[in-house]
Short mmCIF file of C-alpha atoms in Angstrom, two decimals:
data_model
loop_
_atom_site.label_atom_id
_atom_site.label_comp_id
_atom_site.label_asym_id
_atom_site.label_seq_id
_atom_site.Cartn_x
_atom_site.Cartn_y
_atom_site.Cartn_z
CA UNK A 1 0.00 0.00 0.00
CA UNK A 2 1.71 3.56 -0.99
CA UNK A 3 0.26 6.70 -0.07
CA UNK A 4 1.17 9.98 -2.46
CA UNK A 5 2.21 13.12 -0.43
CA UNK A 6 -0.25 15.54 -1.06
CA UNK A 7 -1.39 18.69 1.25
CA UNK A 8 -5.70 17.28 1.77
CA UNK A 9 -4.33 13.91 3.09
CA UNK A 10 -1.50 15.78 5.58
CA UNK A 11 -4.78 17.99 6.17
CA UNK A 12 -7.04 15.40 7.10
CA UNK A 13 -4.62 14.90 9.72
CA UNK A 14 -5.18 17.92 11.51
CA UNK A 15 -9.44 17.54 11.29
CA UNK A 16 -10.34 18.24 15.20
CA UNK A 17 -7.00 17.70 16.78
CA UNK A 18 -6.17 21.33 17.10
CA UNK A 19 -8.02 24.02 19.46
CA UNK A 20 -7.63 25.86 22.43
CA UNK A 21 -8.27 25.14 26.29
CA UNK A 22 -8.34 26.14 29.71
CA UNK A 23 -11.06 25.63 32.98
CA UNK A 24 -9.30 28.21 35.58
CA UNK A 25 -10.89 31.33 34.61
CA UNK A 26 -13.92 33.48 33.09
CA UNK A 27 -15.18 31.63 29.93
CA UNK A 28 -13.19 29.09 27.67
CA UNK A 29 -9.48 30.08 27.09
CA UNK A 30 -10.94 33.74 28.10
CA UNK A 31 -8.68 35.39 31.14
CA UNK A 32 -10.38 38.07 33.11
CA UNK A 33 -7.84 38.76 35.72
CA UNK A 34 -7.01 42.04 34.96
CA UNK A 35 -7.63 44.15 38.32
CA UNK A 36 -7.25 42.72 41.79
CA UNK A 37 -9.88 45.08 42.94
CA UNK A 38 -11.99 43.70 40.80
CA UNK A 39 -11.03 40.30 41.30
CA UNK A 40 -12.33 41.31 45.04
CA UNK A 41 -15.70 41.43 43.93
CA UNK A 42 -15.50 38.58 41.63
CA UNK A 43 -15.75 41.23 38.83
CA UNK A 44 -19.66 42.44 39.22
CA UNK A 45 -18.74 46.08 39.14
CA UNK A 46 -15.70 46.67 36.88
CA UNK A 47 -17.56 48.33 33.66
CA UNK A 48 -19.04 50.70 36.11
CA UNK A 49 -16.39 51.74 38.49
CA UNK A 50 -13.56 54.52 37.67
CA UNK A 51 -10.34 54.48 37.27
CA UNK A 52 -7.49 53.27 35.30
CA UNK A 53 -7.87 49.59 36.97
CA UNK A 54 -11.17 49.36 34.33
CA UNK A 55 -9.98 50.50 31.36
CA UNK A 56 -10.00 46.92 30.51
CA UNK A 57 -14.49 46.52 30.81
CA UNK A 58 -14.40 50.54 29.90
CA UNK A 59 -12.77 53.03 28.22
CA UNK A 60 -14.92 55.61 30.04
CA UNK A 61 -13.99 54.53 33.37
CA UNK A 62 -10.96 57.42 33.24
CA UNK A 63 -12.93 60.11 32.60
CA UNK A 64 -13.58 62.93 34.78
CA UNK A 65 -10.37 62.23 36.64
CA UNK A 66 -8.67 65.13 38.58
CA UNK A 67 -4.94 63.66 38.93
CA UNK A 68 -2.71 60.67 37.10
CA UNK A 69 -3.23 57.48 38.74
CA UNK A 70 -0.97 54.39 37.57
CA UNK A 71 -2.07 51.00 38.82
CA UNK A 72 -0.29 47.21 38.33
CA UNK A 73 -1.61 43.90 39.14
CA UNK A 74 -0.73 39.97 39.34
CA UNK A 75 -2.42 37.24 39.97
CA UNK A 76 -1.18 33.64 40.46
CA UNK A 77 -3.24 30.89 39.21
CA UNK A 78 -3.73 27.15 40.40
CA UNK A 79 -6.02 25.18 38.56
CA UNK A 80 -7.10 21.65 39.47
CA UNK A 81 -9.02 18.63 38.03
CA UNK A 82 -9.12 15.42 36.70
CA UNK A 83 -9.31 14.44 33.02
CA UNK A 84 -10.69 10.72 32.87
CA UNK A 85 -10.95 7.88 29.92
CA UNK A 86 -14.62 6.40 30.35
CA UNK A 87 -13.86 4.21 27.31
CA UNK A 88 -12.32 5.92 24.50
CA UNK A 89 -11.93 3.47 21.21
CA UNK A 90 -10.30 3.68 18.23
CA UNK A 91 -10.48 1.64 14.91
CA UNK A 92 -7.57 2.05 12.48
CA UNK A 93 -7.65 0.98 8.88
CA UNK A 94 -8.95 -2.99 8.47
CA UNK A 95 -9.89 -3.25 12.12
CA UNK A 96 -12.06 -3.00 15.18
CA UNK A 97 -12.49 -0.28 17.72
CA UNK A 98 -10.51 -1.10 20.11
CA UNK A 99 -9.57 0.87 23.34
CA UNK A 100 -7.53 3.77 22.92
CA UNK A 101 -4.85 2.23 25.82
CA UNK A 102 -2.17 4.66 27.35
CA UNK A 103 -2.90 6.62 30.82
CA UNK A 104 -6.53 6.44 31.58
CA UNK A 105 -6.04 10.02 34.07
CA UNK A 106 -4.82 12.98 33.05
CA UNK A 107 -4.41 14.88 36.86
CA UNK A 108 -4.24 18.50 36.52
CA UNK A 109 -3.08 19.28 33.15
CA UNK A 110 -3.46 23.31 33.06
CA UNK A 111 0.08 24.49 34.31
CA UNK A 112 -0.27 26.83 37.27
CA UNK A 113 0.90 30.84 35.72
CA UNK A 114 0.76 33.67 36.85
CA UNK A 115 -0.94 36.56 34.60
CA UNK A 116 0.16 40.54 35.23
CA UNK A 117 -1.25 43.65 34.05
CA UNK A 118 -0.51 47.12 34.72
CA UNK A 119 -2.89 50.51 33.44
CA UNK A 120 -1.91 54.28 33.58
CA UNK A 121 -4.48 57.23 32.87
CA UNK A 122 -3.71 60.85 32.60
CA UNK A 123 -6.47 63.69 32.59
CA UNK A 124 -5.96 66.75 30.14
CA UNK A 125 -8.85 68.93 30.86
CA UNK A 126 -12.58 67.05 30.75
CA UNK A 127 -10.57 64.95 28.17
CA UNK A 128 -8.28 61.72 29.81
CA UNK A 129 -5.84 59.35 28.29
CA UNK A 130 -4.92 55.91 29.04
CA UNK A 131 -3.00 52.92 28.31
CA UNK A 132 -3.85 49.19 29.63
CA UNK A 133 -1.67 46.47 28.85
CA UNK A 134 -3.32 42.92 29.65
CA UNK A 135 -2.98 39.22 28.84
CA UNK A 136 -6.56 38.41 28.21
CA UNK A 137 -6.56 35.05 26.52
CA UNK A 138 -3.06 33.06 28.01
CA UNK A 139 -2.33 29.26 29.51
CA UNK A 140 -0.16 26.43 28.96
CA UNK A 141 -1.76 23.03 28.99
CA UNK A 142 0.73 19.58 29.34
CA UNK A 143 -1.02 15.93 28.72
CA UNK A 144 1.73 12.93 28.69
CA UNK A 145 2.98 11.72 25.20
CA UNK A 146 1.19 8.53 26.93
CA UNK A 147 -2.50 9.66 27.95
CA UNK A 148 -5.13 8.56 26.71
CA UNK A 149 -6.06 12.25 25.29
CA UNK A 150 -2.89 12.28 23.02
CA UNK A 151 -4.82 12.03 19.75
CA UNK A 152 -6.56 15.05 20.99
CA UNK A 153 -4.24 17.20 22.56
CA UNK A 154 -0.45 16.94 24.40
CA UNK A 155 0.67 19.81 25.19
CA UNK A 156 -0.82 23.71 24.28
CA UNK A 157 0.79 27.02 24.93
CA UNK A 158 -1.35 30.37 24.31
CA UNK A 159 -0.36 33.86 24.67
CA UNK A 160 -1.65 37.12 24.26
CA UNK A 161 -0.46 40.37 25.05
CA UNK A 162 -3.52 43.11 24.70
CA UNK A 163 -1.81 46.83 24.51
CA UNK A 164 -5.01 49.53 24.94
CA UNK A 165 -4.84 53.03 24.34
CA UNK A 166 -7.67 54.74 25.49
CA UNK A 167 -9.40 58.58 25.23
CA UNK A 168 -12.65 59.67 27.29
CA UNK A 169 -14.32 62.72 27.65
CA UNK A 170 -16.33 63.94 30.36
CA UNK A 171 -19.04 65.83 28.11
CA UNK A 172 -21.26 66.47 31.20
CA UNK A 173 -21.44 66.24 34.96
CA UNK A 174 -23.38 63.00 34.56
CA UNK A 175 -22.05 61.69 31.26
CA UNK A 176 -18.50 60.17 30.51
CA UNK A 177 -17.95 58.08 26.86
CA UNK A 178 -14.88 56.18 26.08
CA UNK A 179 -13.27 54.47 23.27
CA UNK A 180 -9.81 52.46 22.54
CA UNK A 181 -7.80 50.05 20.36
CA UNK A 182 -6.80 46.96 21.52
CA UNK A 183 -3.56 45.82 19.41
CA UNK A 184 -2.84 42.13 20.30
CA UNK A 185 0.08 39.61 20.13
CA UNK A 186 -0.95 36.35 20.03
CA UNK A 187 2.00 33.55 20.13
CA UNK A 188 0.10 29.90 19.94
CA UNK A 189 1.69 26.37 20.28
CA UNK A 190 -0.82 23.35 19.71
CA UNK A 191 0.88 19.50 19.40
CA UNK A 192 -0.90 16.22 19.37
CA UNK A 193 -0.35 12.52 18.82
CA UNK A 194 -0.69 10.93 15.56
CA UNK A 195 -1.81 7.19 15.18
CA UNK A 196 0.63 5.02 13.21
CA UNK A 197 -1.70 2.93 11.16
CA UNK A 198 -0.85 -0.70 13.20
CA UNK A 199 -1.25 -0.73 16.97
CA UNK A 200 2.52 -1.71 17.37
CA UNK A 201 4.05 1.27 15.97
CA UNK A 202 4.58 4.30 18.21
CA UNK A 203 2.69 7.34 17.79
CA UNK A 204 3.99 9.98 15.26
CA UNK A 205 2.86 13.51 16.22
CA UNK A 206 1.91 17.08 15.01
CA UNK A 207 2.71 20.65 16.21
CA UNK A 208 1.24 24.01 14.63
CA UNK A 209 3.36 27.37 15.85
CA UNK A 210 2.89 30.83 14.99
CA UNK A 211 2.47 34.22 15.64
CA UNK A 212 0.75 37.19 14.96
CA UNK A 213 -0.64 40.83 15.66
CA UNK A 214 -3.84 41.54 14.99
CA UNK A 215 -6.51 44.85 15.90
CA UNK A 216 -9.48 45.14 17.82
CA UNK A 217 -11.63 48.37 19.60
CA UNK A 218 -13.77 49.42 22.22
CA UNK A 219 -16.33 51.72 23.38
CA UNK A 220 -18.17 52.21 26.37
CA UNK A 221 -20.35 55.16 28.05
CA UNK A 222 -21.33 55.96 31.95
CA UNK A 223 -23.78 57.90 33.58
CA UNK A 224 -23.41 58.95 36.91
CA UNK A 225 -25.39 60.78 39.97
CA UNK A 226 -24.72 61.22 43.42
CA UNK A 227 -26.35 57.39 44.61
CA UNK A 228 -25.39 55.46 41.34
CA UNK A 229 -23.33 54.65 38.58
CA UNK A 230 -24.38 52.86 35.29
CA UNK A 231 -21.58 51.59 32.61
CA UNK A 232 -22.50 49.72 29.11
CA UNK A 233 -19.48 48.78 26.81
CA UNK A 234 -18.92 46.96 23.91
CA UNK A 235 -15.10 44.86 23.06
CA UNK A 236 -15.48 44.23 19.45
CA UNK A 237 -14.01 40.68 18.34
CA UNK A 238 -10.53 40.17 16.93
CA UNK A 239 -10.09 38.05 14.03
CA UNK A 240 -6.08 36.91 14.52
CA UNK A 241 -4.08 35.40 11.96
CA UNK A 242 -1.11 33.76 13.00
CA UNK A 243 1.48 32.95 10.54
CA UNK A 244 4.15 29.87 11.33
CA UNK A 245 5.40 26.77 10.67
CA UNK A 246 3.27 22.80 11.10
CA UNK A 247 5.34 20.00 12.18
CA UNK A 248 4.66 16.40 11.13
CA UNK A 249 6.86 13.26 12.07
CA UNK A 250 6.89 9.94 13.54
CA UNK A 251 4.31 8.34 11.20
CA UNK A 252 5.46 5.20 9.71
CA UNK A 253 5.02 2.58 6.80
CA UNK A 254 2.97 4.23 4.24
CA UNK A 255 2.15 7.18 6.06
CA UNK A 256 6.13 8.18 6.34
CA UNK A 257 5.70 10.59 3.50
CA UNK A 258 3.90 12.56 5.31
CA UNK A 259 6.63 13.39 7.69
CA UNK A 260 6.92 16.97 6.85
CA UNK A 261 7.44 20.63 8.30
CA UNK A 262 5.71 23.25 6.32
CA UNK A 263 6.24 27.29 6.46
CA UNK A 264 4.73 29.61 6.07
CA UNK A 265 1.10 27.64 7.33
CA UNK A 266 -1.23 30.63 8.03
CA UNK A 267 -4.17 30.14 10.99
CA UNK A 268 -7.08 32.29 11.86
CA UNK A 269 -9.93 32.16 14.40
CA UNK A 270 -12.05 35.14 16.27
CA UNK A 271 -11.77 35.80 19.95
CA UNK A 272 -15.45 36.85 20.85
CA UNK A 273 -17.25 40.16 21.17
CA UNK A 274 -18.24 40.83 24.76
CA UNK A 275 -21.41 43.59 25.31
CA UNK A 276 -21.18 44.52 29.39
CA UNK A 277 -23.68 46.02 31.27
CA UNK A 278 -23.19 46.93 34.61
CA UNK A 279 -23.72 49.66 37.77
CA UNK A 280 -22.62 50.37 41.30
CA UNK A 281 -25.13 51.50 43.67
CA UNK A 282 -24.06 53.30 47.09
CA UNK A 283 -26.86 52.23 49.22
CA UNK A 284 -25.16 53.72 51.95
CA UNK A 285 -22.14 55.98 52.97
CA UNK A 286 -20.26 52.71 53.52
CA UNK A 287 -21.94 49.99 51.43
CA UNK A 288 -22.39 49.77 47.28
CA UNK A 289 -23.76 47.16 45.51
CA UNK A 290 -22.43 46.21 42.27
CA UNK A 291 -23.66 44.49 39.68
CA UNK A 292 -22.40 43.16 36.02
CA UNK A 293 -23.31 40.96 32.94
CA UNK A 294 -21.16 39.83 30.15
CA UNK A 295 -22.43 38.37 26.44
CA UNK A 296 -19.86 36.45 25.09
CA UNK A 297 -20.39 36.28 21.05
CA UNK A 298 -17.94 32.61 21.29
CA UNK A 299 -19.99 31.64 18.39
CA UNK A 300 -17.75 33.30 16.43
CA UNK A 301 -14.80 31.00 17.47
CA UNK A 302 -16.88 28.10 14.84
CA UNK A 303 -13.23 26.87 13.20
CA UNK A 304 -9.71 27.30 13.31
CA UNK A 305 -9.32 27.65 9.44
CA UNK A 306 -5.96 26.66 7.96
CA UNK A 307 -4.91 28.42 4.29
CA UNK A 308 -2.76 27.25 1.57
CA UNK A 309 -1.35 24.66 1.03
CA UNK A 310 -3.83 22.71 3.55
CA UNK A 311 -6.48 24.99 2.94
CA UNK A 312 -8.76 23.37 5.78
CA UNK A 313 -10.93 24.39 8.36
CA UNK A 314 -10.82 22.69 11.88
CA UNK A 315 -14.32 22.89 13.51
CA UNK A 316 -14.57 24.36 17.01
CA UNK A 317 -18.41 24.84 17.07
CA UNK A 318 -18.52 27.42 20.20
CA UNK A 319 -21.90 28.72 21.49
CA UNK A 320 -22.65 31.86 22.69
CA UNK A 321 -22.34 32.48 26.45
CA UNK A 322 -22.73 34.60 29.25
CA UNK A 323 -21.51 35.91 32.72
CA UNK A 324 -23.50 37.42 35.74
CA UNK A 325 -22.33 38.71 38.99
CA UNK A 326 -22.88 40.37 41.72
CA UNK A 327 -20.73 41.90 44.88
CA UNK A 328 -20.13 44.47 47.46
CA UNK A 329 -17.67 47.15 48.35
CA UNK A 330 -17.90 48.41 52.07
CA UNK A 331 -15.76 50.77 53.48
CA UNK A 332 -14.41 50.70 56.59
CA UNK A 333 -12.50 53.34 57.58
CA UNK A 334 -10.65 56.15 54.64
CA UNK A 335 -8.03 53.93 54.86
CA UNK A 336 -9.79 50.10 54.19
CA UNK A 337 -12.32 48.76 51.99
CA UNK A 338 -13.90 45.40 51.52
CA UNK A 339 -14.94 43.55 48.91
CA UNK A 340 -16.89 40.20 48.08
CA UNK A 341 -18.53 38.98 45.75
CA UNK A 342 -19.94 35.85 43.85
CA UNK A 343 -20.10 34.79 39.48
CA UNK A 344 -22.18 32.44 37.82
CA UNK A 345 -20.59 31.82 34.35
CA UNK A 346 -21.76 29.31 31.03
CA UNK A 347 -19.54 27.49 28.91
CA UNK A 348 -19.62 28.07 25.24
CA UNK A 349 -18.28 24.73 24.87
CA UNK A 350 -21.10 22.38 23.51
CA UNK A 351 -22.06 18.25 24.90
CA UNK A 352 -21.40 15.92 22.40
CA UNK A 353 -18.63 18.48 20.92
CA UNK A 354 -16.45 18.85 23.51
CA UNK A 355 -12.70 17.47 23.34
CA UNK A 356 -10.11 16.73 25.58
CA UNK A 357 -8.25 19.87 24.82
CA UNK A 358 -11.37 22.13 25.73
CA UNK A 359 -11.93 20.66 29.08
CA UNK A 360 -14.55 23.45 30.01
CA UNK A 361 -17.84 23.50 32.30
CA UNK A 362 -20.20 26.02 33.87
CA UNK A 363 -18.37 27.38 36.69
CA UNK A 364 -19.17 29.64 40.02
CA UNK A 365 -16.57 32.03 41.19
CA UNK A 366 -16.56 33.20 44.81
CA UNK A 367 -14.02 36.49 45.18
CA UNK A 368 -12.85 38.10 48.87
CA UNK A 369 -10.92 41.06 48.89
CA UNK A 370 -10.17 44.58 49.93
CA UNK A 371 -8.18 47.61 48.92
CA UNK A 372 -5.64 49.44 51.92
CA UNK A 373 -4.88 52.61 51.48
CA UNK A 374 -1.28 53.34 53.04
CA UNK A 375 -1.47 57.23 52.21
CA UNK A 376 -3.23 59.63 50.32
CA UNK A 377 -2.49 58.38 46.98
CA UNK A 378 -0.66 54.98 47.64
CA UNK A 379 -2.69 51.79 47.62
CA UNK A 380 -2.08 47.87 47.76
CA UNK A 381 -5.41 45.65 46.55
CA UNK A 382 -5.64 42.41 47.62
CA UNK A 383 -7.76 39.42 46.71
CA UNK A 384 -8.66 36.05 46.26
CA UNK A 385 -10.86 33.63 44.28
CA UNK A 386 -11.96 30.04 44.25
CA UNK A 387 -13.41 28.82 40.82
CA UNK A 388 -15.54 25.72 40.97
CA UNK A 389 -16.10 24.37 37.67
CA UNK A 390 -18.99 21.80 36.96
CA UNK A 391 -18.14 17.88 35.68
CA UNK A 392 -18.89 18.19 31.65
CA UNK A 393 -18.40 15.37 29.70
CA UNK A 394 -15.39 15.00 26.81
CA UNK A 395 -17.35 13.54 23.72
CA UNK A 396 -16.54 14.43 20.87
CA UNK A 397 -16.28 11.68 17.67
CA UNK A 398 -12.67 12.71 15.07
CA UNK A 399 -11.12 11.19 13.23
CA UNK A 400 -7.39 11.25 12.02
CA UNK A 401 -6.88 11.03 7.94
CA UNK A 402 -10.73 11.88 7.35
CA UNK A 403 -11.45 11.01 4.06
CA UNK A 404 -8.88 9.14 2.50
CA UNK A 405 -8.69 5.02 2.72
CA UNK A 406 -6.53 5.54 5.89
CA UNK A 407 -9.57 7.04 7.74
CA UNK A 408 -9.00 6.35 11.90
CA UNK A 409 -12.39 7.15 13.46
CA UNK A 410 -11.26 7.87 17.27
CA UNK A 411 -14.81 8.04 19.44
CA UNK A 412 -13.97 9.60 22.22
CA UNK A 413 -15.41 9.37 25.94
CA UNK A 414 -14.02 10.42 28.66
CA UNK A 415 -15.11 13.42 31.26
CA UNK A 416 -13.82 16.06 33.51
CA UNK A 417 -13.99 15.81 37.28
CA UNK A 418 -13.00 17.80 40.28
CA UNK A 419 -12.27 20.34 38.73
CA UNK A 420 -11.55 23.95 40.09
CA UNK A 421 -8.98 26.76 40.43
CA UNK A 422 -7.40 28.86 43.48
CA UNK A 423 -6.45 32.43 42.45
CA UNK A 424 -4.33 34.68 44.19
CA UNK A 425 -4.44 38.38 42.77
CA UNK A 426 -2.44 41.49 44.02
CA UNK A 427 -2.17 45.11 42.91
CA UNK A 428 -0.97 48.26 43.84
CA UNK A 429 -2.01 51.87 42.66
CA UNK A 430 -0.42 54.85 43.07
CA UNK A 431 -1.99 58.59 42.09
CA UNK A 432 0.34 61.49 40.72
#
């Protein structure tokens, strides 16, 4: 049996193996540490609230300032869960399914990180400028050459870096708008196993790298009056297009020729449109009430789509999704504030579509914090979060060489368990 080399056959490799994953955070592979005082309040009041620390949710948010404030933030990251076979089977060319063998648990997968951020604002006048720089969408994921989700996914690195400029205007005493460009960097690793096409051969494997900048905006208005504070704003989605190189070796027998690394392989996928809506309410001196909901457009993220000379597109099938919250702020003294606050967020991942690499579930974030304020204008925020994410099943049916007479039909089955993430976020802010 001889196989020609030929790009739809290397293709047909890559059907459903590549995507992008994490469960520690906001929504899919989304990141929305970006402000430890927001963190406090598990992020219910952030599109609302002023200041430099929510240029991120708002552009608007620095308007109306009387002095420079510059604020920077961290926040370490410990996710946990279990990623279990439930009987995964694959059937290569001329035989049976058969179980997929290899490590049947895949414990915690999603490296621990730690994700920084830093924002500056300066006012001009009823007219402020700003700069965020953020890492919105940013993980590293390892599974063992020798789990049992290796035809799926091994290991996964993402990386963005979001710089933000920002202008808002204070056109009234009750009325701020805001607007910004959000240039991203986006670096992106994804390798997987290949199956050789007899059971006795060892795996041959894949790896697509590359890099890119790409452009995004947003815009965002608030309305304020001496008891309240209302915030809407809109992050447009970013279609990035990486550009890099797609690594193919190990196969053997008459898949050999495939062995291969092609330049020059160009990838492109959306990162969703969010539409916030938010306020703060100060039903007291001491106590306000926040409030926030997030529309994630993730149907946009339908396919990873490859261009010449594979020319492919690999199906990712996302669903729109959403985030509601809810917190406090109370203020203790000039010099202390506390926070709390509790999220309920949805997967845009689908049943019966998820993979192994997209471990994802519904999840409920629980946030404690508070901001100290050592002098006039210098400030430490402090937080932390635990992120309980709900058991979702890992079902979805690929196959490796779809199409051709080689086709390998992998039916996967498998589910994710115990899974949930500890984050620890600090900041400080300083006014000049």
């Amino acid at each position: 049996m001889s196989l020609r080399l030929k790009a739809p056959l290397l293709a047909s490799a890559l059907i459903g193996s590549f995507g992008f994953a994490t469960v520690a955070h906001a929504q899919a592979f989304y990141l929305q540490e970006q402000s430890a005082r927001g963190a406090g309040r598990a992020f219910s009041g952030e599109v609302a609230d002023t200041g430099p620390q929510s240029l991120w949710w708002n552009p608007a948010s620095i308007a109306g300032m009387e002095r420079g404030e510059a604020a920077i933030n961290a926040s370490m990251i410990r996710p946990k869960g279990d990623v279990v076979n439930n009987g995964t089977v694959i059937r290569r060319p001329g035989g049976q399914f058969a179980p997929i063998g290899g490590d049947q648990l895949a414990k915690d997968p999603i490296d621990n990180g730690i994700l920084p951020s830093g924002q500056i604002a300066l006012p001009f006048g009823p007219v402020a400028l700003g700069l965020a720089v953020t890492s919105p969408y940013s993980f590293t994921t390892d599974y063992d050459s020798t789990s049992w989700t290796r035809y799926s996914a091994t290991r996964t690195k993402l990386r963005t870096f979001d710089i933000q400029p920002s202008i808002a205007v204070a056109l009234t005493d009750w009325l701020r708008v805001g607007g910004a460009a959000n240039v991203e960097h986006v670096y992106a690793s994804l390798g997987n196993a290949l199956p050789n096409l007899s059971a006795a051969l060892p795996d041959g494997r894949q790896r697509l790298e590359g890099d890119g900048w790409d452009l995004g905006w947003t815009a965002g208005f608030q309305m304020h009056n001496d008891w309240a504070t209302v915030g809407v704003s809109y992050k447009s989605r970013i279609e990035h297009t990486l550009k890099g190189d797609l690594l193919v070796e190990g196969l053997q027998g008459p898949l050999a020729a495939q062995n291969r690394t092609l330049d020059g392989v160009e990838a492109s996928f959306y990162t969703p449109a969010q539409v916030i809506v938010g306020a703060r309410i100060r039903a007291t001196p001491a106590l306000t009430l926040n409030g926030q909901a997030v529309r994630y457009n993730w149907s946009k993220f339908d396919a990873i789509r490859l261009g010449a000379p594979l020319n492919t597109a690999l199906p990712q099938n996302y669903r729109d999704s959403y985030s509601l919250a809810g917190g406090i702020d109370y203020t203790v003294s000039p010099q202390l504030t506390l926070r709390a606050g509790v999220q309920h967020g949805t997967t845009p991942t689908r049943n019966g579509l998820r993979d192994a690499r997209v471990p994802d579930g519904n999840r409920w974030n629980y946030g404690a914090g508070g901001t100290f304020q050592l002098t006039p204008r210098f400030g430490i925020d402090l937080a932390a979060n635990y992120v309980k994410i709900d058991d979702s099943s890992i079902d979805r049916v690929t196959a490796a060489y779809a199409g051709t007479a080689v086709q390998t039909p992998i039916a996967t089955n498998g589910f994710l368990r115990d899974a949930s993430a500890l984050i620890v976020s600090a900041g400080a802010h300083i006014g000049f």
